[in-house]
CSV table of C-alpha atoms in Angstrom, one decimal:
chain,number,residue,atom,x,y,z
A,299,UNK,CA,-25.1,14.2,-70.7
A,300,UNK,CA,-27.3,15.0,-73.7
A,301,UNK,CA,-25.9,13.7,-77.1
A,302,UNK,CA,-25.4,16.0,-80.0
A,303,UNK,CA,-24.8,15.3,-84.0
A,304,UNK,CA,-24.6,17.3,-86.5
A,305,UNK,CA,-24.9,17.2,-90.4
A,306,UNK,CA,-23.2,19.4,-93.3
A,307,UNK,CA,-24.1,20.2,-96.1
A,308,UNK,CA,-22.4,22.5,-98.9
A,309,UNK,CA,-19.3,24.2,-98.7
A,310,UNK,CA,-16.3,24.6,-96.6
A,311,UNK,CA,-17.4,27.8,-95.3
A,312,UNK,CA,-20.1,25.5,-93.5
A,313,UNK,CA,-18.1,23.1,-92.3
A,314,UNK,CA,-15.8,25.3,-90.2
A,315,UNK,CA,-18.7,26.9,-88.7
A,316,UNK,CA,-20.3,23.6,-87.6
A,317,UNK,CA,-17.0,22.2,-85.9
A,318,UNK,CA,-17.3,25.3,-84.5
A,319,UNK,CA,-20.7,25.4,-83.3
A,320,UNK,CA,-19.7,21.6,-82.5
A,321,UNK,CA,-17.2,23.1,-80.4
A,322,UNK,CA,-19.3,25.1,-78.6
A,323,UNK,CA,-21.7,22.4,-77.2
A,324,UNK,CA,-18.8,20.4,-76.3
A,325,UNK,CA,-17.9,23.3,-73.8
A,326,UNK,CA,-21.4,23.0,-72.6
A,327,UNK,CA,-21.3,19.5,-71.5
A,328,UNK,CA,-23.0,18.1,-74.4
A,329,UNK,CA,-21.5,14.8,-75.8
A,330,UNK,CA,-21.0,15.0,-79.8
A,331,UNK,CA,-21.6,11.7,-81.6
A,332,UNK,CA,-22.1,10.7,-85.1
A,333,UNK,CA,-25.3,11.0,-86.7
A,334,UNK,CA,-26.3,7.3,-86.3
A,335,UNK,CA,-25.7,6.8,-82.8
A,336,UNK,CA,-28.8,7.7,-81.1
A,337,UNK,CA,-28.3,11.7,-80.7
A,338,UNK,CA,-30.5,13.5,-78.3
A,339,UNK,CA,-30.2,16.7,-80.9
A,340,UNK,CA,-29.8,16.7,-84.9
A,341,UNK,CA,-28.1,20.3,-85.7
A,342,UNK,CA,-28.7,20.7,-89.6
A,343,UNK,CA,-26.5,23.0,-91.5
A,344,UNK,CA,-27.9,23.5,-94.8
A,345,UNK,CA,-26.8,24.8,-97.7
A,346,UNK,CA,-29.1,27.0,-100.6
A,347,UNK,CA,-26.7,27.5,-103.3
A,348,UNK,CA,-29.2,24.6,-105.8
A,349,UNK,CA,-32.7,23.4,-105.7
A,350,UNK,CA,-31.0,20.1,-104.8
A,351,UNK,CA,-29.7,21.0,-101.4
A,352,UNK,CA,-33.2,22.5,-100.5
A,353,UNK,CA,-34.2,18.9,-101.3
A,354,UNK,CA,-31.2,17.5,-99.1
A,355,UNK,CA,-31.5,18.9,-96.1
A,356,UNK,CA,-35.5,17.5,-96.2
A,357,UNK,CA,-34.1,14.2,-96.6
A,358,UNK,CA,-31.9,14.4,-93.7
A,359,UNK,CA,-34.6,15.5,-91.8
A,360,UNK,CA,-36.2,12.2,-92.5
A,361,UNK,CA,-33.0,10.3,-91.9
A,362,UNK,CA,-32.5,11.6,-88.1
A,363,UNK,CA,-36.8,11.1,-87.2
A,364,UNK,CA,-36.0,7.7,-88.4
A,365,UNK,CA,-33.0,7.4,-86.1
A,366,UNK,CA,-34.6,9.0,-83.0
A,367,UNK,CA,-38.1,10.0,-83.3
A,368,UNK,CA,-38.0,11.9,-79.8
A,369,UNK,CA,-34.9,13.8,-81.1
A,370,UNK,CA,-34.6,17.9,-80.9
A,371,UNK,CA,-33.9,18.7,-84.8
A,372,UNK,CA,-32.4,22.0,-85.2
A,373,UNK,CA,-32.1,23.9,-88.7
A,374,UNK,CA,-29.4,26.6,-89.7
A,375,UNK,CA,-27.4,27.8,-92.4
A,376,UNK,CA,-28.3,29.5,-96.1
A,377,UNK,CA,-31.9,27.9,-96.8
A,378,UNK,CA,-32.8,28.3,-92.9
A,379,UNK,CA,-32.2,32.0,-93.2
A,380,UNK,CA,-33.9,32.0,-96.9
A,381,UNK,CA,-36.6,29.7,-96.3
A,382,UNK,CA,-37.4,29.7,-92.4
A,383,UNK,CA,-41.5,29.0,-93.1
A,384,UNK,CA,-40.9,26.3,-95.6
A,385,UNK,CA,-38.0,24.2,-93.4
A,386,UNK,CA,-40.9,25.0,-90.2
A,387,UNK,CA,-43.8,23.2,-91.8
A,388,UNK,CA,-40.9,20.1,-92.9
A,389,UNK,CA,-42.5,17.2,-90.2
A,390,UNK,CA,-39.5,16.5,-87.3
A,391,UNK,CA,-38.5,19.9,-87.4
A,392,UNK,CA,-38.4,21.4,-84.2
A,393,UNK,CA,-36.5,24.9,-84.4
A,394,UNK,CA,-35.3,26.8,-87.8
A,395,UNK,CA,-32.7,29.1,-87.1
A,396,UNK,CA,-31.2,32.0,-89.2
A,397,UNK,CA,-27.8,33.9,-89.8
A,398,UNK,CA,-27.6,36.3,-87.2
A,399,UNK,CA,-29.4,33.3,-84.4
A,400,UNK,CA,-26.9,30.4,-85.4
A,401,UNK,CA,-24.3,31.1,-83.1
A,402,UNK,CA,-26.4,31.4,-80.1
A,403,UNK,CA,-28.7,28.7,-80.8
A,404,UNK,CA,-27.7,27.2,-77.7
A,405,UNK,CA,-28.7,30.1,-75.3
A,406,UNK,CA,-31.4,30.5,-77.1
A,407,UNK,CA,-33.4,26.8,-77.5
A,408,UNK,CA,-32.1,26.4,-73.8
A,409,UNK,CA,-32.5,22.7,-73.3
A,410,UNK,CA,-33.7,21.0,-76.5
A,411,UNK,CA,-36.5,19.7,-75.1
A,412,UNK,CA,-38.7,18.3,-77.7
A,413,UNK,CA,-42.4,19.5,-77.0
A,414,UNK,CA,-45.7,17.8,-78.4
A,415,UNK,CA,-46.2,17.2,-81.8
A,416,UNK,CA,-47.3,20.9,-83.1
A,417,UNK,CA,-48.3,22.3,-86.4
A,418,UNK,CA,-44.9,23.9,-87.6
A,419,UNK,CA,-41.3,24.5,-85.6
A,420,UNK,CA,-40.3,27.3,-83.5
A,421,UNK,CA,-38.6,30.0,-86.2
A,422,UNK,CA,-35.9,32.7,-85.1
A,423,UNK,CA,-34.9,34.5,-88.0
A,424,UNK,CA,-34.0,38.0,-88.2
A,425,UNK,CA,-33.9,40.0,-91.0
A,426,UNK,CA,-30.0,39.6,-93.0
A,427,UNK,CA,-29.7,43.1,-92.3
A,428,UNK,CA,-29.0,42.1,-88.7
A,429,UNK,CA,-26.6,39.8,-89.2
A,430,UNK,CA,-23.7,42.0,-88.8
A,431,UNK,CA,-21.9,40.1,-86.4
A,432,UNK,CA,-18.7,37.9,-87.0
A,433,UNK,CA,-17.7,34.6,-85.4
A,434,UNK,CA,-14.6,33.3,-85.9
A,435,UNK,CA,-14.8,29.9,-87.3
A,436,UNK,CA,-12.5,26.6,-88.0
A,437,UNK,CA,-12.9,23.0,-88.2
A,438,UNK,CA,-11.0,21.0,-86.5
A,439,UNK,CA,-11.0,17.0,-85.8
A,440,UNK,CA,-12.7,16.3,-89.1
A,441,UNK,CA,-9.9,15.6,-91.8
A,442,UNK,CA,-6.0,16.3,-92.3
A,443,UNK,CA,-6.5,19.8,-92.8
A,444,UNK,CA,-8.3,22.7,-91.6
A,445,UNK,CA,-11.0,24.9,-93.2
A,446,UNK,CA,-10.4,28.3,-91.4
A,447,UNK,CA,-12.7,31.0,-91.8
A,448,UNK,CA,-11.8,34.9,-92.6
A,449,UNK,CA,-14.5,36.6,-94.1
A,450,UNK,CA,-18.5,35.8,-94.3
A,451,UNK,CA,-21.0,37.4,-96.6
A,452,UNK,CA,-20.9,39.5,-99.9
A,453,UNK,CA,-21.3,42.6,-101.5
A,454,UNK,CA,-21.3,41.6,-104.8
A,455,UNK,CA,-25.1,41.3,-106.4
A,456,UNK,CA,-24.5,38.6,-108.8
A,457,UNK,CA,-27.5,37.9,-110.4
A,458,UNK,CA,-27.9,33.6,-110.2
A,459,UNK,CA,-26.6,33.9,-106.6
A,460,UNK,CA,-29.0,34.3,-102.9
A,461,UNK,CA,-25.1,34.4,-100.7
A,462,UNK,CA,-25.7,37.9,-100.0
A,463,UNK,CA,-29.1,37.6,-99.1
A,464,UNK,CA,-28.6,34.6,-96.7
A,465,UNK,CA,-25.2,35.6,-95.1
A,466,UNK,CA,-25.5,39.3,-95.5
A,467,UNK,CA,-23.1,42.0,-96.2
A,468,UNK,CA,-19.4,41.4,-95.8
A,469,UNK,CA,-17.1,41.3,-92.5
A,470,UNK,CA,-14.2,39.9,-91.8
A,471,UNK,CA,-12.1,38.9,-89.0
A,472,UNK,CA,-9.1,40.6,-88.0
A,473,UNK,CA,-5.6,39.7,-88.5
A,474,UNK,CA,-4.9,39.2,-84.7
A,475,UNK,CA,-8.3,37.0,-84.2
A,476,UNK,CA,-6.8,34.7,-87.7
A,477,UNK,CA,-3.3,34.7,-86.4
A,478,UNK,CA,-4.6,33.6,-83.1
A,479,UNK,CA,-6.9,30.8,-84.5
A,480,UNK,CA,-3.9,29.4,-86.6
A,481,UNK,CA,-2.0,28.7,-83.5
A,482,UNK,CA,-4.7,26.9,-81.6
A,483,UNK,CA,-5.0,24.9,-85.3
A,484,UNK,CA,-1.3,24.2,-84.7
A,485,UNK,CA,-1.1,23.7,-81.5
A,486,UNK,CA,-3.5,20.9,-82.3
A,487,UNK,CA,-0.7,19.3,-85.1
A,488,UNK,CA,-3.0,20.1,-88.3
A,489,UNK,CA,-0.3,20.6,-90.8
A,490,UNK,CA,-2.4,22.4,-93.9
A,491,UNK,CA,-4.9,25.2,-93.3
A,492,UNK,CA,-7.2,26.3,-95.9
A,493,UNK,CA,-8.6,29.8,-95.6
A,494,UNK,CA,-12.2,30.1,-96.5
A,495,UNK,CA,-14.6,32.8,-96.5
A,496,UNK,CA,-17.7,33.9,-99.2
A,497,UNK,CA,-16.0,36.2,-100.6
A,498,UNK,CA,-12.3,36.3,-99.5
A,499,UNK,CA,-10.5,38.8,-101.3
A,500,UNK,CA,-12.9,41.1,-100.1
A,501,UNK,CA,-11.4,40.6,-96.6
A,502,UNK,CA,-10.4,43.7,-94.1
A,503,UNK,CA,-14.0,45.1,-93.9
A,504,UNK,CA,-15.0,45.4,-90.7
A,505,UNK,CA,-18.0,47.4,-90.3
A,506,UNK,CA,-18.4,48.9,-93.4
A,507,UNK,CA,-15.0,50.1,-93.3
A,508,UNK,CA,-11.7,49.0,-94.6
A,509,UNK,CA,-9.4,48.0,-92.2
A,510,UNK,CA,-6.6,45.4,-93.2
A,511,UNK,CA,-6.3,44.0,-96.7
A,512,UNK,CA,-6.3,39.9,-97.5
A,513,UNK,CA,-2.6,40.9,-98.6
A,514,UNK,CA,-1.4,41.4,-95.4
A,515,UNK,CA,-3.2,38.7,-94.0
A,516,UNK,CA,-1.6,36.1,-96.0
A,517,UNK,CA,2.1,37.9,-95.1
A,518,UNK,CA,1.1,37.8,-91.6
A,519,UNK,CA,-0.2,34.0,-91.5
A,520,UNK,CA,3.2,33.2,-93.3
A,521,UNK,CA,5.0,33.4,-90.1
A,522,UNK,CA,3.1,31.2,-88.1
A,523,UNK,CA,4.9,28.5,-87.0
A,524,UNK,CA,3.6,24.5,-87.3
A,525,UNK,CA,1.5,25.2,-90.1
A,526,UNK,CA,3.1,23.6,-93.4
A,527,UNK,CA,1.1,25.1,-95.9
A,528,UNK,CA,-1.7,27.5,-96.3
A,529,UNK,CA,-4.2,27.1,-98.7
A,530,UNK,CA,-6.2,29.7,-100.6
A,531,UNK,CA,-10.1,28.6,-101.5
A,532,UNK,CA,-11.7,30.6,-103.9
A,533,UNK,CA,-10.7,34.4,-104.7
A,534,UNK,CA,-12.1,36.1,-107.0
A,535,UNK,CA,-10.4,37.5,-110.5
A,536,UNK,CA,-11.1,41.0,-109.4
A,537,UNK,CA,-9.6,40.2,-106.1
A,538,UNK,CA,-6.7,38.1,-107.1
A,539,UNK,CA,-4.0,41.1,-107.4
A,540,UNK,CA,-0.3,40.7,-108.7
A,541,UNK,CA,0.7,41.4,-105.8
A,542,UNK,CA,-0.8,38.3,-103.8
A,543,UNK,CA,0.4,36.2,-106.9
A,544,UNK,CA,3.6,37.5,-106.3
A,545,UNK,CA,3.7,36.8,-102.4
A,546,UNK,CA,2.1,33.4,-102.8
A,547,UNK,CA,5.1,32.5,-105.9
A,548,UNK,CA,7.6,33.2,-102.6
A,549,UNK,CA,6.5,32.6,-100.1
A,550,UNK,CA,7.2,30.0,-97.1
A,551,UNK,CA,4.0,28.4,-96.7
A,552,UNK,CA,1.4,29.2,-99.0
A,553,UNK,CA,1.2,26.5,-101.9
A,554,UNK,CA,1.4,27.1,-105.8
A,555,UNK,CA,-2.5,26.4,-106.0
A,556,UNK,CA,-5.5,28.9,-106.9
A,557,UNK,CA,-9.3,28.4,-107.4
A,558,UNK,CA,-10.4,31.5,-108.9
A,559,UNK,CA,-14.6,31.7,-110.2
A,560,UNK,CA,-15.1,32.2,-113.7
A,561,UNK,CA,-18.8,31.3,-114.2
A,562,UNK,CA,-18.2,32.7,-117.8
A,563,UNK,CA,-16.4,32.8,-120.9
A,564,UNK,CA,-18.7,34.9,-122.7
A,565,UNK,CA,-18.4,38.7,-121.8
A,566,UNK,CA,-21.9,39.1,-122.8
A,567,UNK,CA,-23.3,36.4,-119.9
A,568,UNK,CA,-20.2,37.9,-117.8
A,569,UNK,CA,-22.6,41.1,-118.2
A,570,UNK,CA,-25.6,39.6,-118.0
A,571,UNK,CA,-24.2,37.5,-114.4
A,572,UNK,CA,-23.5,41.5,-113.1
A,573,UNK,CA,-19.5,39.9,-112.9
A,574,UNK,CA,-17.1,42.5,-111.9
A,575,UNK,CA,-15.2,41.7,-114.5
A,576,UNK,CA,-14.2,40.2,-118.3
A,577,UNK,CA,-12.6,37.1,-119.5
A,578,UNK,CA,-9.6,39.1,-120.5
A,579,UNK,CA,-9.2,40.1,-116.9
A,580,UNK,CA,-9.4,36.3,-116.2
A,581,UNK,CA,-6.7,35.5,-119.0
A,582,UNK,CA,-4.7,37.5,-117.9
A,583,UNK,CA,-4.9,36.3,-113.9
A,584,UNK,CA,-4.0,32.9,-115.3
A,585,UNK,CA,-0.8,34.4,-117.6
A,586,UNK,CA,0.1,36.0,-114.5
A,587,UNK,CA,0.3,32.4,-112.3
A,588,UNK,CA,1.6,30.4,-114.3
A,589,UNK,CA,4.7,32.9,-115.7
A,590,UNK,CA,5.7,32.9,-112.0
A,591,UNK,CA,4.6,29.2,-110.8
A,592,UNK,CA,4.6,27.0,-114.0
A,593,UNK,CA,3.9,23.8,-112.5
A,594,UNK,CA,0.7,25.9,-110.0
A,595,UNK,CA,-2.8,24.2,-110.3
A,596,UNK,CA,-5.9,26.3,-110.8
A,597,UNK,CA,-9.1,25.4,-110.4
A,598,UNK,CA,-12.3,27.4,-112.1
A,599,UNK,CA,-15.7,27.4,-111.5
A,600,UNK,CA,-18.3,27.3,-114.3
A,601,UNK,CA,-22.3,27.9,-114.3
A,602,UNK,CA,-23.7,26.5,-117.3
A,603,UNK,CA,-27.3,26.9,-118.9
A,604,UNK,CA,-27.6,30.6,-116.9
A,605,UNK,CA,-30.7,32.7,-118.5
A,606,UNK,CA,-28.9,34.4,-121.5
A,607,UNK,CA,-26.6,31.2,-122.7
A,608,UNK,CA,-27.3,30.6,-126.6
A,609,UNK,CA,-25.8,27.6,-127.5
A,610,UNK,CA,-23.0,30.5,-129.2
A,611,UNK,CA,-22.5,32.2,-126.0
A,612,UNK,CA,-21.6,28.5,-124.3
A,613,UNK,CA,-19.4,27.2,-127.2
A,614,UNK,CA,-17.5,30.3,-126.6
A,615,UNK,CA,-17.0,29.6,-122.8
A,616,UNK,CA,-16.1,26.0,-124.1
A,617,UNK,CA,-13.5,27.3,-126.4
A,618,UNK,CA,-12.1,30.0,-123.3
A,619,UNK,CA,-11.7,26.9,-121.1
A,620,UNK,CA,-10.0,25.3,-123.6
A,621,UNK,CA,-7.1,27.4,-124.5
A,622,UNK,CA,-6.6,28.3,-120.8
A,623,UNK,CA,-3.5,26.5,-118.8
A,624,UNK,CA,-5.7,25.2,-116.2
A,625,UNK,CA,-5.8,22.1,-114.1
A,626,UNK,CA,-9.7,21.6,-113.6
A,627,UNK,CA,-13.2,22.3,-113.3
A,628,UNK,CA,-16.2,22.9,-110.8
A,629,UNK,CA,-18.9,22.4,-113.3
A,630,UNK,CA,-22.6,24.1,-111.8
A,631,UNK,CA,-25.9,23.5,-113.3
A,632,UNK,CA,-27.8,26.6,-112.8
A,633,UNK,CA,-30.8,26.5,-111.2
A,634,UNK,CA,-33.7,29.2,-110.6
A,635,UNK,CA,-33.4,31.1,-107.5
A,636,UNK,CA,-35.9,33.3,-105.5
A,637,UNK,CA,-35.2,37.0,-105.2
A,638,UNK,CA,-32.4,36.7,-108.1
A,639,UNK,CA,-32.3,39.1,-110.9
A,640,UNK,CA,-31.7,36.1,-113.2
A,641,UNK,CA,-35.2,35.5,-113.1
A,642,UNK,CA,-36.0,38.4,-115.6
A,643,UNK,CA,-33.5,37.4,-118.2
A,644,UNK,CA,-34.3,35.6,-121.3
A,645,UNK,CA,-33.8,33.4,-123.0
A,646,UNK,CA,-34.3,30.8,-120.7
A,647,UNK,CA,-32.0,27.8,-121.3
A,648,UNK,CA,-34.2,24.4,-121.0
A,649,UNK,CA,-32.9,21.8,-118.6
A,650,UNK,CA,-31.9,19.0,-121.0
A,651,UNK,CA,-29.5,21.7,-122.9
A,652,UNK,CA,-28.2,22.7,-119.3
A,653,UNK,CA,-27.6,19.2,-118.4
A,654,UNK,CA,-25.7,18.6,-122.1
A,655,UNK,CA,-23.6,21.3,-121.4
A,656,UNK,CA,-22.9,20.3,-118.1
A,657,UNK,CA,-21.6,17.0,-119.2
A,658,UNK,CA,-19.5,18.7,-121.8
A,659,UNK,CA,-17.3,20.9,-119.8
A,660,UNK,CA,-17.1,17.5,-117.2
A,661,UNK,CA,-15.0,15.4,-119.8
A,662,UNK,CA,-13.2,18.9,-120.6
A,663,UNK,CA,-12.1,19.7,-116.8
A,664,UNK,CA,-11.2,15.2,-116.9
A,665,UNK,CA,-9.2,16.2,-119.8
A,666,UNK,CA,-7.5,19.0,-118.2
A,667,UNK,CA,-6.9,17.4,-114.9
A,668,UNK,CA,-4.9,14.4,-116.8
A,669,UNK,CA,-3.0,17.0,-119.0
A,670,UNK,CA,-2.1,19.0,-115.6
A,671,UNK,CA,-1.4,15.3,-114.0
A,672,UNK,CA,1.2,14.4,-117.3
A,673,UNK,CA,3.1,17.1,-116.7
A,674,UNK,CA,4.0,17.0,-113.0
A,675,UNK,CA,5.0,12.9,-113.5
A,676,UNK,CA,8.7,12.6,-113.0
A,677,UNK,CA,8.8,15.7,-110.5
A,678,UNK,CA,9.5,15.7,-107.1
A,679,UNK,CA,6.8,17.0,-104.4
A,680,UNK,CA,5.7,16.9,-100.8
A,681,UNK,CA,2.9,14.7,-99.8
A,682,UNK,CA,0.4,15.7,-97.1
A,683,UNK,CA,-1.0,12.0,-96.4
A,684,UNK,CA,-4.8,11.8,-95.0
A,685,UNK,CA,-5.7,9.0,-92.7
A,686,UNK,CA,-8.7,7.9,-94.9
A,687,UNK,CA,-7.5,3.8,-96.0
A,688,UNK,CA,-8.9,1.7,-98.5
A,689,UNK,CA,-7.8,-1.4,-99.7
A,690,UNK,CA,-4.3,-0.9,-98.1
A,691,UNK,CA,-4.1,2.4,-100.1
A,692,UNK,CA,-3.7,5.7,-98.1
A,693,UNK,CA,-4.2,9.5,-100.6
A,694,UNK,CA,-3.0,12.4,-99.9
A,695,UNK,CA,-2.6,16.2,-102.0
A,696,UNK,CA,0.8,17.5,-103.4
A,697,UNK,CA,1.3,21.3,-102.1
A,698,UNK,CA,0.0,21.7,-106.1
A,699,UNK,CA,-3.4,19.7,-105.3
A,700,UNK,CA,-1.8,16.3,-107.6
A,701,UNK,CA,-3.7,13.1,-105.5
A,702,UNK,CA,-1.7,10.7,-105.3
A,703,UNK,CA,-1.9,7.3,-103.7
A,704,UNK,CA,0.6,4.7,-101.8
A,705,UNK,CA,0.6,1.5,-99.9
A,706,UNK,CA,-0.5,2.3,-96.6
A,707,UNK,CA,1.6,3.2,-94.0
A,708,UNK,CA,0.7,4.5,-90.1
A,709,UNK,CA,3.7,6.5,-89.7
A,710,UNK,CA,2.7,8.5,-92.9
A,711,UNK,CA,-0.6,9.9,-91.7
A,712,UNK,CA,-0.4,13.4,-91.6
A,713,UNK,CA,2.8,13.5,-92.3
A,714,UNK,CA,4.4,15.6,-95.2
A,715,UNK,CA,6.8,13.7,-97.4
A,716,UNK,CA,9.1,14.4,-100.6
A,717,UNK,CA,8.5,11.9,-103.2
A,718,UNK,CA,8.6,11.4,-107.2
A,719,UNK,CA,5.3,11.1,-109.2
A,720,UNK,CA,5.9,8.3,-111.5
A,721,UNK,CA,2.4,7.3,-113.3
A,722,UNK,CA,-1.6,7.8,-113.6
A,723,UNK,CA,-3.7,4.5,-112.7
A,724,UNK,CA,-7.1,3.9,-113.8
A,725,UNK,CA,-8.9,6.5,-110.8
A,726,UNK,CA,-6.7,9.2,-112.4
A,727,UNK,CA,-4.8,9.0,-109.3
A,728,UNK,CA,-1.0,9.5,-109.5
A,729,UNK,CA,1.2,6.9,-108.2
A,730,UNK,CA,4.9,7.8,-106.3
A,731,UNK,CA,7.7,6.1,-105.8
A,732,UNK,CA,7.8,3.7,-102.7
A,733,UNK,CA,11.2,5.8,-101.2
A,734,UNK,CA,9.9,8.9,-99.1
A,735,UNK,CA,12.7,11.6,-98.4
A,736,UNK,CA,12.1,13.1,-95.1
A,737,UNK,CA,11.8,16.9,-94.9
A,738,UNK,CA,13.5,19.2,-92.5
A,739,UNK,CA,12.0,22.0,-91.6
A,740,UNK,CA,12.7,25.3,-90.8
């Protein structure tokens, strides 16, 4: 029985398609191990969203020819469907793989049978174009809850951003293929699933046309039964409709927590990004959650130092963040792309100004975090705890994405528990109340 490992890196679209693909050499006989214990095959998902992943996944690459130097190293993901002659020429690679190959990489290496030392690895990479195809992805076995995926690529030609051109045009699953998935994830007592996707919102297109909307998706996944909560990734502003605000505000399983992309606070870089949108749109998405769900935590992501950013423009995004009745931040750096329209803007913002604005809106979203922490202390929540210990301390995520931490306990892991948040300690983690109510569900 060969032995297989595998290494992620980026987001949680990526992770539910390599427990996937994990999955699927499991069925074939293959014997999954971690990535230090002697694999037969390295399987590389890599990610392509900074210059820094590029440099990641080469130093993986390393890692496993140091740990077997007779193992088969496979590449996939963004950068191997972006950058399939580079990743070939990387020494230890044996097969680069792209978007529309990924899923069959099994059937198509055959048996991962490391050949002589040659000049550059095998490549099978189609055109994006081809990658038409969906798979329905979710991880599973890898942490207290689930990353489930609904909808790959995008249509949206931003211009920092390569998704579109690595994962190809949207497509989605369809609600009976989701609904089915979430009952294997239950069947398997994952309590929390977190639906994932590139471009979520956008979800119902299946082959160019419309089919089903993410609306009645999310109605439809509220009636599976064993799942506790549902969790929404990242939707777009443009996407995020008052209706699915409304649903979410009453609904049975989906929790008071959004991620919504800003990138932005200047309408001017908005414009310049090719955003579908303008901060007043975004205002008013926030206005909107927290009218119906006061105590709901949102998260935003920010690209600082894009081509176009005067120090003005970025003091004004500083000053949006600000005022808004957030919770935190994802704070990106941006970095030049290939085949990006961002390319031909200018002025270009130099690195140390993108670095000093980075670490600006880092002590803002540490600021907001706290504030959004304060005001939940002396509330009552539920607790999902995670099996990760340290020191005798077990974490876990209010349904309004508070971490908290308590004295470990066995019979709490991956259980969900009522308790009262009673203080911040020094890892701006919240601490409860040592009592834990039991819940009764419905």
């Amino acid at each position: 029985m060969k032995k297989v490992a595998f290494y992620t890196l980026g987001c949680k679209l990526n992770y539910s398609e390599t427990s996937t693909i994990g999955r699927m050499f499991e069925d074939r006989g293959y014997q999954k191990v971690e990535f230090n214990q002697q694999p037969d095959i390295f399987i590389i998902n890599t990610c392509s969203v900074t210059e820094n992943a590029d440099k990641k996944c080469k130093k993986i690459v390393k890692e496993a020819n140091k740990i077997n130097p007779d193992g088969y190293v496979a590449i996939i993901g963004c950068y191997a469907q972006l950058k399939p002659k580079e990743i070939s020429e990387i020494e230890g690679v044996d097969a680069v793989l792209g978007a529309a190959e990924k899923f069959r990489l099994i059937d198509i290496i055959g048996d991962f049978v490391k050949e002589p030392k040659q000049a550059s690895a095998k490549v099978y990479n189609s055109n994006i174009e081809e990658a038409i195809d969906y798979h329905t992805s979710y991880s599973l076995n890898d942490r207290t809850r689930t990353f489930l995926k609904v909808q790959d690529g995008c249509d949206y030609p931003c211009a920092y951003c390569t998704i579109p051109l690595a994962r190809g045009k949207s497509r989605s699953d369809t609600i009976q293929n989701v609904l089915k998935a979430a009952c294997e994830i239950a069947n398997s007592g994952v309590k929390e699933i977190v639906l994932t996707g590139v471009n979520i919102g956008d979800f119902g297109l299946q082959h160019d046309e419309r089919k089903e909307t993410f609306l009645e998706l999310i109605k439809a996944l509220d009636e599976v039964e064993g799942i506790e909560r549902f969790r929404i990734s990242s939707i777009e502003p443009n996407l995020l409709t008052d209706e699915i605000i409304e649903f979410v505000a009453q609904s049975k399983r989906f929790v008071p927590h959004f991620h919504i992309p800003l990138q932005s606070g200047s309408n001017k870089v908005l414009g310049l990004m090719r955003r579908r949108y303008k901060r007043e749109l975004y205002a008013d998405r926030v206005t909107k959650i927290k009218e119906l769900m006061p105590d709901c935590c949102i998260g935003v992501d920010v690209i600082v130092g894009h081509p176009g950013e005067t120090d003005e423009e970025f003091l004004t995004t500083y000053q949006f963040l600000n005022d808004l009745d957030i919770s935190y931040l994802h704070v990106f750096t941006y970095s030049e792309r290939p085949n990006t329209t961002a390319l031909s803007i200018k002025p270009v913002v130099p690195a140390s100004k993108r670095a000093e604005r980075s670490k600006m809106l880092h002590i803002l979203s540490e600021k907001k975090r706290r504030f959004f922490y304060e005001q939940q202390l002396s509330k009552s929540f539920t607790v999902l705890f995670e099996e990760d210990i340290e020191n005798g301390l077990m974490q876990g995520f209010t349904e309004n994405y508070v971490r908290v931490v308590a004295k470990y306990d066995p019979l709490l892991i991956n259980e969900t528990k009522k308790v009262n948040l009673v203080a911040i300690n020094e890892e701006m983690l919240v601490e409860v109340e040592e009592t834990y109510e039991e819940l009764v569900h419905a």
